[in-house]
Short mmCIF file of C-alpha atoms and ligand atoms in Angstrom, two decimals:
data_model
loop_
_atom_site.label_atom_id
_atom_site.label_comp_id
_atom_site.label_asym_id
_atom_site.label_seq_id
_atom_site.Cartn_x
_atom_site.Cartn_y
_atom_site.Cartn_z
CA MET T 240 153.93 52.11 89.99
CA ARG T 241 154.59 55.60 88.69
CA ASN T 242 156.95 58.17 90.21
CA PHE T 243 155.07 60.98 91.88
CA GLU T 244 155.30 64.31 93.62
CA TYR T 245 152.87 65.12 96.42
CA TYR T 246 152.41 68.71 97.55
CA THR T 247 149.49 69.81 99.65
CA PRO T 248 150.18 73.16 101.26
CA THR T 249 146.69 74.05 102.53
CA ARG T 250 146.42 74.53 106.29
CA ILE T 251 143.33 72.69 107.53
CA ILE T 252 141.43 73.99 110.55
CA PHE T 253 138.83 71.35 111.33
CA GLY T 254 135.94 71.13 113.77
CA LYS T 255 133.13 72.80 115.65
CA ASP T 256 133.18 76.61 115.92
CA THR T 257 136.42 76.89 113.94
CA HIS T 258 135.00 79.55 111.60
CA TYR T 259 134.99 82.07 114.44
CA GLN T 260 138.79 82.19 114.05
CA ILE T 261 138.53 83.83 110.64
CA GLY T 262 139.12 87.44 111.75
CA ASP T 263 142.24 86.52 113.72
CA LEU T 264 143.57 84.34 110.90
CA LEU T 265 143.30 87.17 108.38
CA LYS T 266 144.74 89.68 110.83
CA GLN T 267 147.77 87.43 111.36
CA GLY T 268 148.23 87.38 107.59
CA ASN T 269 148.31 91.18 107.62
CA TYR T 270 145.93 91.46 104.68
CA LYS T 271 144.75 94.99 103.89
CA LYS T 272 141.47 94.30 102.06
CA VAL T 273 139.61 91.02 101.86
CA LEU T 274 137.01 90.05 99.28
CA ILE T 275 134.37 87.83 100.88
CA HIS T 276 132.98 85.84 97.95
CA TYR T 277 129.83 83.74 98.28
CA GLY T 278 126.93 82.10 96.49
CA SER T 279 123.21 82.64 96.01
CA GLY T 280 122.29 83.31 99.60
CA SER T 281 122.59 80.18 101.77
CA ILE T 282 125.27 81.85 103.94
CA VAL T 283 123.07 84.93 104.34
CA ARG T 284 120.11 82.81 105.45
CA SER T 285 122.16 80.63 107.80
CA GLY T 286 123.76 83.65 109.47
CA LEU T 287 127.29 82.59 108.46
CA LEU T 288 127.97 85.79 106.50
CA LYS T 289 127.13 87.89 109.55
CA GLU T 290 129.37 85.72 111.73
CA ILE T 291 132.23 86.21 109.26
CA THR T 292 131.82 89.98 109.01
CA ASP T 293 131.47 90.26 112.81
CA SER T 294 134.72 88.34 113.22
CA LEU T 295 136.52 90.57 110.69
CA ASP T 296 135.10 93.73 112.28
CA THR T 297 136.30 92.61 115.70
CA ALA T 298 139.77 91.88 114.31
CA GLY T 299 139.85 95.21 112.46
CA VAL T 300 140.17 93.61 109.01
CA SER T 301 138.72 95.60 106.06
CA TYR T 302 136.60 93.80 103.49
CA VAL T 303 134.23 94.03 100.55
CA THR T 304 131.63 91.42 99.66
CA LEU T 305 130.54 89.85 96.39
CA GLY T 306 127.74 87.27 96.35
CA GLY T 307 125.76 85.73 93.52
CA VAL T 308 127.95 82.77 92.48
CA VAL T 309 125.70 80.04 91.03
CA PRO T 310 126.41 76.31 90.72
CA ASN T 311 128.44 75.70 87.55
CA PRO T 312 129.96 79.14 88.26
CA ARG T 313 129.92 81.69 85.49
CA LEU T 314 132.69 83.63 83.81
CA SER T 315 130.71 86.90 83.97
CA LYS T 316 130.80 86.77 87.79
CA VAL T 317 134.54 86.14 87.60
CA TYR T 318 135.00 89.30 85.52
CA GLU T 319 132.89 91.24 88.04
CA GLY T 320 135.12 89.97 90.84
CA ILE T 321 138.32 90.87 88.99
CA ARG T 322 137.06 94.43 88.47
CA LEU T 323 136.12 94.72 92.13
CA CYS T 324 139.53 93.42 93.26
CA ARG T 325 141.26 96.08 91.13
CA GLU T 326 138.99 98.93 92.27
CA GLU T 327 139.24 97.99 95.95
CA GLN T 328 142.86 96.85 95.89
CA VAL T 329 141.89 93.49 97.34
CA ASP T 330 144.86 91.41 98.51
CA PHE T 331 143.05 88.29 99.79
CA ILE T 332 139.95 86.37 98.68
CA LEU T 333 137.86 84.51 101.23
CA ALA T 334 135.61 81.92 99.59
CA ALA T 335 132.64 81.16 101.85
CA GLY T 336 130.71 78.33 100.23
CA GLY T 337 131.22 75.24 98.13
CA GLY T 338 133.16 74.27 95.02
CA SER T 339 131.43 76.86 92.85
CA VAL T 340 132.38 79.74 95.15
CA ILE T 341 135.92 78.43 95.64
CA ASP T 342 136.43 77.99 91.89
CA SER T 343 135.05 81.45 91.18
CA SER T 344 137.47 82.80 93.81
CA LYS T 345 140.40 80.99 92.22
CA ALA T 346 139.50 82.37 88.79
CA ILE T 347 139.16 85.89 90.20
CA GLY T 348 142.51 85.43 91.96
CA TYR T 349 144.14 84.42 88.68
CA GLY T 350 142.48 87.22 86.73
CA ALA T 351 143.38 89.93 89.23
CA ALA T 352 147.01 88.79 89.48
CA ASN T 353 147.56 88.36 85.72
CA PRO T 354 146.29 91.56 84.09
CA TRP T 355 148.35 90.81 80.97
CA THR T 356 145.72 88.39 79.59
CA ASP T 357 142.03 87.47 79.66
CA VAL T 358 141.49 84.93 82.46
CA TRP T 359 139.50 82.65 80.09
CA ASN T 360 142.76 81.89 78.26
CA PHE T 361 143.82 79.87 81.32
CA PHE T 362 140.68 77.75 80.88
CA LEU T 363 141.26 77.31 77.18
CA LYS T 364 144.80 76.21 78.18
CA LYS T 365 146.23 78.83 75.83
CA LYS T 366 148.16 80.59 78.61
CA THR T 367 149.50 79.65 82.05
CA PRO T 368 149.04 81.93 85.04
CA THR T 369 152.17 83.15 86.78
CA ASP T 370 150.51 84.39 89.97
CA CYS T 371 147.27 84.26 91.96
CA LEU T 372 145.85 86.32 94.79
CA PRO T 373 145.97 84.28 98.03
CA ILE T 374 142.74 82.41 98.78
CA GLY T 375 141.19 81.11 101.99
CA VAL T 376 138.08 78.95 102.38
CA ILE T 377 135.22 78.53 104.81
CA LEU T 378 133.61 75.37 103.43
CA THR T 379 129.83 74.90 103.56
CA ILE T 380 129.46 71.70 101.49
CA ALA T 381 131.67 68.63 101.34
CA ALA T 382 131.95 67.71 97.68
CA SER T 383 134.37 69.26 95.21
CA GLY T 384 137.59 69.05 97.23
CA SER T 385 138.46 72.42 95.73
CA GLU T 386 139.45 73.57 99.22
CA MET T 387 142.75 71.67 98.76
CA SER T 388 142.93 71.18 95.00
CA SER T 389 144.98 72.85 92.29
CA SER T 390 142.06 73.17 89.87
CA ALA T 391 139.08 75.37 89.12
CA VAL T 392 136.17 74.83 86.76
CA ILE T 393 134.24 77.72 85.20
CA THR T 394 131.39 77.98 82.69
CA ASN T 395 131.56 80.57 79.92
CA GLU T 396 128.02 81.67 79.07
CA ASP T 397 129.22 82.51 75.58
CA GLY T 398 128.76 79.00 74.13
CA TRP T 399 128.08 77.37 77.53
CA LEU T 400 131.49 75.77 77.70
CA LYS T 401 132.47 74.41 81.10
CA ARG T 402 136.23 74.11 81.27
CA GLY T 403 138.91 73.35 83.86
CA CYS T 404 141.75 75.79 84.35
CA VAL T 405 145.41 74.92 83.80
CA LYS T 406 146.33 73.20 87.06
CA THR T 407 148.85 75.09 89.19
CA ASP T 408 149.72 75.15 92.88
CA LEU T 409 149.30 78.94 92.81
CA CYS T 410 145.55 78.69 93.45
CA ARG T 411 145.71 76.15 96.27
CA PRO T 412 144.02 77.79 99.25
CA LYS T 413 146.31 79.02 102.03
CA PHE T 414 143.87 77.66 104.58
CA ALA T 415 140.53 75.90 104.68
CA ILE T 416 138.21 76.04 107.66
CA LEU T 417 136.16 72.83 107.81
CA ASN T 418 133.34 72.99 110.32
CA PRO T 419 131.00 70.04 109.64
CA ARG T 420 128.14 71.89 111.36
CA LEU T 421 128.10 74.44 108.53
CA THR T 422 126.84 71.65 106.26
CA TYR T 423 123.71 70.88 108.37
CA THR T 424 121.57 73.28 106.32
CA LEU T 425 122.25 71.50 103.01
CA PRO T 426 119.31 70.02 101.10
CA GLN T 427 119.59 66.22 101.04
CA TYR T 428 120.13 66.24 97.26
CA GLN T 429 123.22 68.44 97.64
CA THR T 430 124.58 66.40 100.54
CA GLU T 431 124.30 63.17 98.57
CA SER T 432 125.52 64.69 95.29
CA GLY T 433 128.54 65.82 97.27
CA CYS T 434 129.11 62.27 98.52
CA VAL T 435 129.09 60.98 94.93
CA ASP T 436 131.58 63.63 93.85
CA ILE T 437 133.89 62.68 96.74
CA LEU T 438 133.67 59.01 95.78
CA MET T 439 134.33 59.86 92.16
CA HIS T 440 137.48 61.84 92.98
CA THR T 441 138.87 58.67 94.50
CA MET T 442 137.47 56.36 91.82
CA GLU T 443 138.83 58.45 88.95
CA ARG T 444 142.29 57.93 90.41
CA TYR T 445 141.68 54.28 91.38
CA PHE T 446 140.50 53.03 87.98
CA VAL T 447 143.73 53.30 86.05
CA ASN T 448 145.02 50.56 83.87
CA LEU T 449 148.54 50.27 85.30
CA GLU T 450 150.34 48.88 88.31
CA THR T 451 149.39 50.88 91.41
CA MET T 452 150.65 51.06 94.99
CA GLU T 453 149.17 48.83 97.66
CA VAL T 454 149.22 51.63 100.21
CA THR T 455 147.43 54.04 97.87
CA ASP T 456 144.86 51.37 96.95
CA SER T 457 144.18 50.73 100.65
CA ILE T 458 143.71 54.43 101.39
CA SER T 459 141.35 54.74 98.41
CA GLU T 460 139.30 51.66 99.31
CA SER T 461 138.99 52.83 102.89
CA LEU T 462 137.92 56.32 101.78
CA MET T 463 135.28 54.82 99.49
CA GLN T 464 133.91 52.61 102.27
CA THR T 465 133.81 55.53 104.70
CA VAL T 466 131.89 57.73 102.27
CA ILE T 467 129.42 54.95 101.40
CA TYR T 468 128.78 54.15 105.06
CA ASN T 469 128.29 57.76 106.16
CA ALA T 470 126.33 58.88 103.09
CA ARG T 471 123.75 56.25 104.06
CA ILE T 472 123.64 57.55 107.64
CA LEU T 473 123.03 61.11 106.40
CA MET T 474 119.94 59.99 104.46
CA ASN T 475 118.16 59.53 107.80
CA GLU T 476 120.24 61.65 110.15
CA PRO T 477 121.30 64.88 108.41
CA GLY T 478 122.31 66.32 111.78
CA ASN T 479 124.72 63.51 112.65
CA TYR T 480 127.93 65.43 113.40
CA ASN T 481 130.27 62.46 113.17
CA ALA T 482 128.91 61.39 109.78
CA ARG T 483 129.19 64.98 108.50
CA ALA T 484 132.75 65.15 109.80
CA GLU T 485 133.79 61.86 108.18
CA ILE T 486 132.35 62.99 104.84
CA MET T 487 133.95 66.42 105.07
CA TRP T 488 137.45 65.14 105.75
CA ALA T 489 137.05 62.39 103.16
CA GLY T 490 136.13 65.12 100.67
CA SER T 491 139.37 66.96 101.17
CA LEU T 492 141.51 63.81 101.20
CA SER T 493 139.88 62.55 98.02
CA HIS T 494 140.97 65.51 95.95
CA ASN T 495 144.24 66.77 97.42
CA GLY T 496 146.30 64.31 95.38
CA LEU T 497 146.75 61.66 98.08
CA THR T 498 144.79 58.96 96.26
CA GLY T 499 146.71 59.64 93.06
CA CYS T 500 150.15 58.88 94.51
CA GLY T 501 151.71 56.27 92.25
CA THR T 502 148.67 55.98 89.99
CA GLY T 503 149.87 58.40 87.36
CA GLY T 504 147.20 61.05 87.97
CA GLY T 505 144.00 59.19 87.19
CA ASP T 506 141.49 58.57 84.43
CA TRP T 507 139.03 61.51 84.68
CA ALA T 508 136.85 60.44 81.72
CA CYS T 509 133.65 60.61 83.79
CA HIS T 510 134.50 64.14 84.92
CA GLN T 511 135.13 65.22 81.35
CA LEU T 512 131.87 63.67 80.19
CA GLU T 513 130.00 65.29 83.08
CA HIS T 514 131.41 68.77 82.54
CA GLU T 515 129.55 68.88 79.21
CA LEU T 516 126.30 68.07 81.03
CA GLY T 517 127.03 70.83 83.56
CA GLY T 518 127.86 73.38 80.88
CA GLN T 519 124.93 72.54 78.57
CA TYR T 520 122.20 71.50 80.98
CA ASP T 521 123.30 73.03 84.29
CA VAL T 522 123.02 69.75 86.20
CA THR T 523 124.41 69.28 89.72
CA HIS T 524 127.95 67.97 89.30
CA GLY T 525 127.77 64.95 91.65
CA ALA T 526 124.38 63.88 90.32
CA GLY T 527 125.69 64.12 86.77
CA LEU T 528 128.60 61.85 87.69
CA SER T 529 126.22 59.39 89.30
CA ALA T 530 124.11 59.28 86.12
CA LEU T 531 127.17 58.52 83.96
CA TRP T 532 129.48 56.31 86.00
CA GLY T 533 127.71 52.95 85.55
CA SER T 534 127.60 53.39 81.78
CA TRP T 535 131.27 54.35 81.65
CA ALA T 536 132.18 51.36 83.87
CA ARG T 537 130.24 48.85 81.78
CA TYR T 538 131.83 50.25 78.62
CA VAL T 539 135.43 50.00 79.84
CA TYR T 540 135.66 47.19 82.45
CA LYS T 541 136.83 44.50 80.01
CA GLU T 542 140.09 46.42 79.59
CA ASN T 543 141.06 45.24 83.08
CA PRO T 544 138.37 43.15 84.82
CA GLU T 545 140.77 42.30 87.64
CA ARG T 546 140.83 45.94 88.74
CA PHE T 547 137.05 46.12 88.88
CA ALA T 548 136.98 42.77 90.68
CA GLN T 549 139.43 44.11 93.29
CA PHE T 550 137.09 47.10 93.75
CA ALA T 551 134.07 44.80 94.14
CA THR T 552 135.79 42.66 96.73
CA ASN T 553 137.61 45.29 98.76
CA VAL T 554 134.89 47.95 98.77
CA PHE T 555 131.69 45.85 98.66
CA HIS T 556 132.96 42.53 100.09
CA ILE T 557 131.80 40.62 97.01
CA PRO T 558 133.65 37.28 96.98
CA CYS T 559 135.95 36.96 94.01
CA GLY T 560 136.33 33.67 92.20
CA LEU T 561 138.31 33.11 89.02
CA ASP T 562 135.67 34.81 86.90
CA PHE T 563 136.90 38.39 87.20
CA GLU T 564 134.39 39.70 84.67
CA LYS T 565 131.45 38.38 86.70
CA THR T 566 132.80 39.93 89.92
CA ALA T 567 133.56 43.17 88.10
CA LEU T 568 129.95 43.44 86.93
CA GLN T 569 128.70 42.65 90.43
CA GLY T 570 130.85 45.51 91.74
CA ILE T 571 129.46 47.94 89.18
CA GLN T 572 125.94 46.85 90.08
CA ALA T 573 126.69 47.30 93.79
CA MET T 574 127.89 50.86 93.24
CA GLU T 575 124.81 51.69 91.17
CA ASP T 576 122.58 50.15 93.85
CA PHE T 577 124.33 52.36 96.37
CA PHE T 578 123.74 55.46 94.22
CA ARG T 579 120.05 54.58 94.01
CA SER T 580 119.90 53.98 97.78
CA ILE T 581 120.95 57.60 98.36
CA GLN T 582 118.48 58.77 95.69
CA MET T 583 121.10 59.61 93.13
CA PRO T 584 120.38 59.04 89.43
CA THR T 585 121.92 56.18 87.46
CA SER T 586 120.72 57.40 84.08
CA LEU T 587 120.27 60.69 82.28
CA HIS T 588 116.48 60.20 82.47
CA GLN T 589 116.66 60.07 86.24
CA LEU T 590 118.76 63.22 86.07
CA GLY T 591 115.80 64.88 84.34
CA LEU T 592 117.24 64.81 80.81
CA ASP T 593 115.72 63.21 77.73
CA LEU T 594 118.30 63.77 75.02
CA THR T 595 117.87 63.38 71.29
CA ASP T 596 120.53 61.69 69.13
CA SER T 597 121.66 65.07 67.89
CA GLN T 598 122.02 66.45 71.43
CA ILE T 599 124.11 63.44 72.37
CA HIS T 600 126.24 63.90 69.29
CA ASP T 601 126.77 67.52 70.27
CA LEU T 602 127.86 66.54 73.81
CA ALA T 603 130.44 64.11 72.41
CA PHE T 604 131.59 66.68 69.85
CA ARG T 605 132.21 69.22 72.59
CA CYS T 606 133.77 66.74 74.99
CA SER T 607 136.20 65.59 72.32
CA PHE T 608 137.05 69.24 71.57
CA GLU T 609 135.46 68.89 68.15
CA ASP T 610 136.87 65.41 67.62
CA THR T 611 140.48 66.43 68.30
CA ARG T 612 141.17 64.70 71.64
CA THR T 613 140.63 61.48 73.51
CA ILE T 614 139.85 61.24 77.23
CA GLY T 615 140.57 58.62 79.90
CA VAL T 616 143.45 56.26 80.54
CA PHE T 617 141.71 53.10 81.82
CA MET T 618 140.51 53.02 78.24
CA GLN T 619 141.23 55.85 75.86
CA LEU T 620 137.92 57.14 74.57
CA ASN T 621 137.48 58.90 71.26
CA MET T 622 134.43 60.85 70.17
CA LYS T 623 132.56 57.73 69.03
CA ASP T 624 133.18 56.04 72.40
CA MET T 625 131.94 59.14 74.21
CA GLU T 626 128.78 59.14 72.13
CA LYS T 627 128.16 55.48 72.95
CA ILE T 628 128.57 56.08 76.67
CA TYR T 629 126.16 59.04 76.61
CA HIS T 630 123.70 56.80 74.72
CA MET T 631 124.05 54.03 77.32
CA ALA T 632 123.44 56.57 80.09
CA ASN T 633 120.46 57.93 78.19
CA ALA T 634 118.80 54.50 78.30
CA ASP T 635 117.20 53.91 81.67
CA HIS T 636 118.63 50.69 83.10
CA THR T 637 117.25 51.01 86.61
CA ASN T 638 116.04 47.42 86.52
CA ASP T 639 119.22 45.87 85.15
O1 LIG Q 825 124.90 79.32 96.37
P1 LIG Q 825 124.37 78.96 97.70
O2 LIG Q 825 123.18 79.74 98.10
O3 LIG Q 825 125.42 78.90 98.76
O4 LIG Q 825 123.78 77.44 97.54
C1 LIG Q 825 124.60 76.33 97.23
C2 LIG Q 825 124.32 75.75 95.86
O5 LIG Q 825 123.00 75.96 95.47
C3 LIG Q 825 124.19 75.20 98.12
N1 LIG Q 825 124.87 75.20 99.41
C4 LIG Q 825 126.20 75.14 99.65
N2 LIG Q 825 126.42 75.08 100.96
C5 LIG Q 825 125.21 75.11 101.57
C6 LIG Q 825 124.22 75.20 100.58
N3 LIG Q 825 122.88 75.25 100.88
C7 LIG Q 825 122.53 75.20 102.17
N4 LIG Q 825 123.46 75.09 103.17
C8 LIG Q 825 124.78 75.03 102.91
N5 LIG Q 825 125.65 74.87 103.93
O6 LIG Q 825 124.57 74.02 97.43
C9 LIG Q 825 124.48 74.26 96.04
C10 LIG Q 825 125.72 73.68 95.38
O7 LIG Q 825 126.88 74.43 95.70
P2 LIG Q 825 128.21 74.22 94.85
O8 LIG Q 825 129.25 75.11 95.40
O9 LIG Q 825 127.88 74.33 93.41
O10 LIG Q 825 128.54 72.69 95.17
P3 LIG Q 825 129.86 71.85 95.03
O11 LIG Q 825 130.75 72.06 96.20
O12 LIG Q 825 129.41 70.49 94.71
O13 LIG Q 825 130.66 72.47 93.78
C11 LIG Q 825 130.37 72.08 92.47
C12 LIG Q 825 131.31 72.76 91.52
O14 LIG Q 825 132.66 72.38 91.79
C13 LIG Q 825 133.26 71.95 90.57
C14 LIG Q 825 132.11 71.35 89.82
O15 LIG Q 825 132.39 71.17 88.46
C15 LIG Q 825 131.01 72.33 90.09
O16 LIG Q 825 131.08 73.42 89.20
N6 LIG Q 825 134.41 71.07 90.84
C16 LIG Q 825 135.55 71.65 91.22
C17 LIG Q 825 136.69 70.91 91.46
C18 LIG Q 825 137.95 71.56 91.84
N7 LIG Q 825 138.06 72.88 91.72
O17 LIG Q 825 138.91 70.92 92.24
C19 LIG Q 825 136.71 69.46 91.31
C20 LIG Q 825 135.36 68.85 91.15
O18 LIG Q 825 135.51 67.67 90.42
C21 LIG Q 825 134.35 69.68 90.50
O19 LIG Q 825 134.48 69.58 89.09
ZN1 LIG Q 826 134.14 66.27 90.86
#
């Protein structure tokens, strides 16, 4: 196993009605001006924005608001937020929404606190931020894990590049309020895409080609089983509080570093491949991962069939004989069957894309940073490998 450091400073406030504490929480922090940052209107329609502003008014906390964050959040909105923070002397950002809103908040926090450079340089990994405005979260969708993570992903409309920021602990939220009831209004597609993203945050760390820790493996396998079980429940019972709660907590645990302890940080090839789909074709992140994972898995599993066989047995209870490759393939099939059972795509066609060879080439070219980097550790993938995986995903293998 690898040495590791585990740091997860975010205070979690979990459960029914917890968001009503927001005014008092911010008052205790003695913040002078809060930016309430949100998306394209779901929190206006649900009444959450009014509940937040009422709570801040009652506590006597000043604020400004900035909505309009879209999925695959844009750099132009980040610039708008940075300007607003400067004009209004904002000293705290409250992200009320999902991963897109949280990531936009983190980018604004970096930009406002580092006026010496353009914030996009942190996403091009040319510069490293030295500070960030403090961030708090009221989460409305269980998916990205950004409420506890050290990362942020932003899309630059100039070239449609979707890139992850340099990872630092500076942007980890000070607190995250997780009220599962706030997720009841989600469309089913978003709920289930979120479940795939949560699974993938564990699987990216689980599928590494090195000796891991038994305790970390057990936590990961249990998280995966919990998400699979409750994602199925939510297909028929979107108002099931316990299932929403299990998914929400699993979402945070899957991306706060816990499942990477001893595994050397993870593989992350599927995420890299998917970010190009998000940047170019604006697909929903979890659905994009679902469309790619099976193709990635079939391309790489022979590097370490035992690991995939362990996954098949411990997550899907598939008996394992001596033929690890056969069990590995059964495990991959089982995960794809699960994706289909929650109406998630297992090919790019099902994701609504029909890509030409040249479009696929372009995705691989971008993902490999113009053929200058490899991705993944389970198997290191160069540009040609990436192209092959996109091609496999482009072929509909629903009836495999
Ligand atoms: O914008 P609004 O109107 O709020 O609508 C959103 C959006 O359309 C809607 N929604 C959210 N909560 C809702 C709701 N609709 C009704 N009721 C609610 N309670 O859902 C849609 C998706 O929201 P979004 O924030 O985009 O979803 P998610 O949390 O899946 O975030 C995805 C983004 O996070 C990034 C992804 O790349 C993607 O850009 N990620 C960030 C990570 C991180 N910072 O650590 C890690 C992840 O791997 C991921 O890459
Ligand atoms: Zn993700």
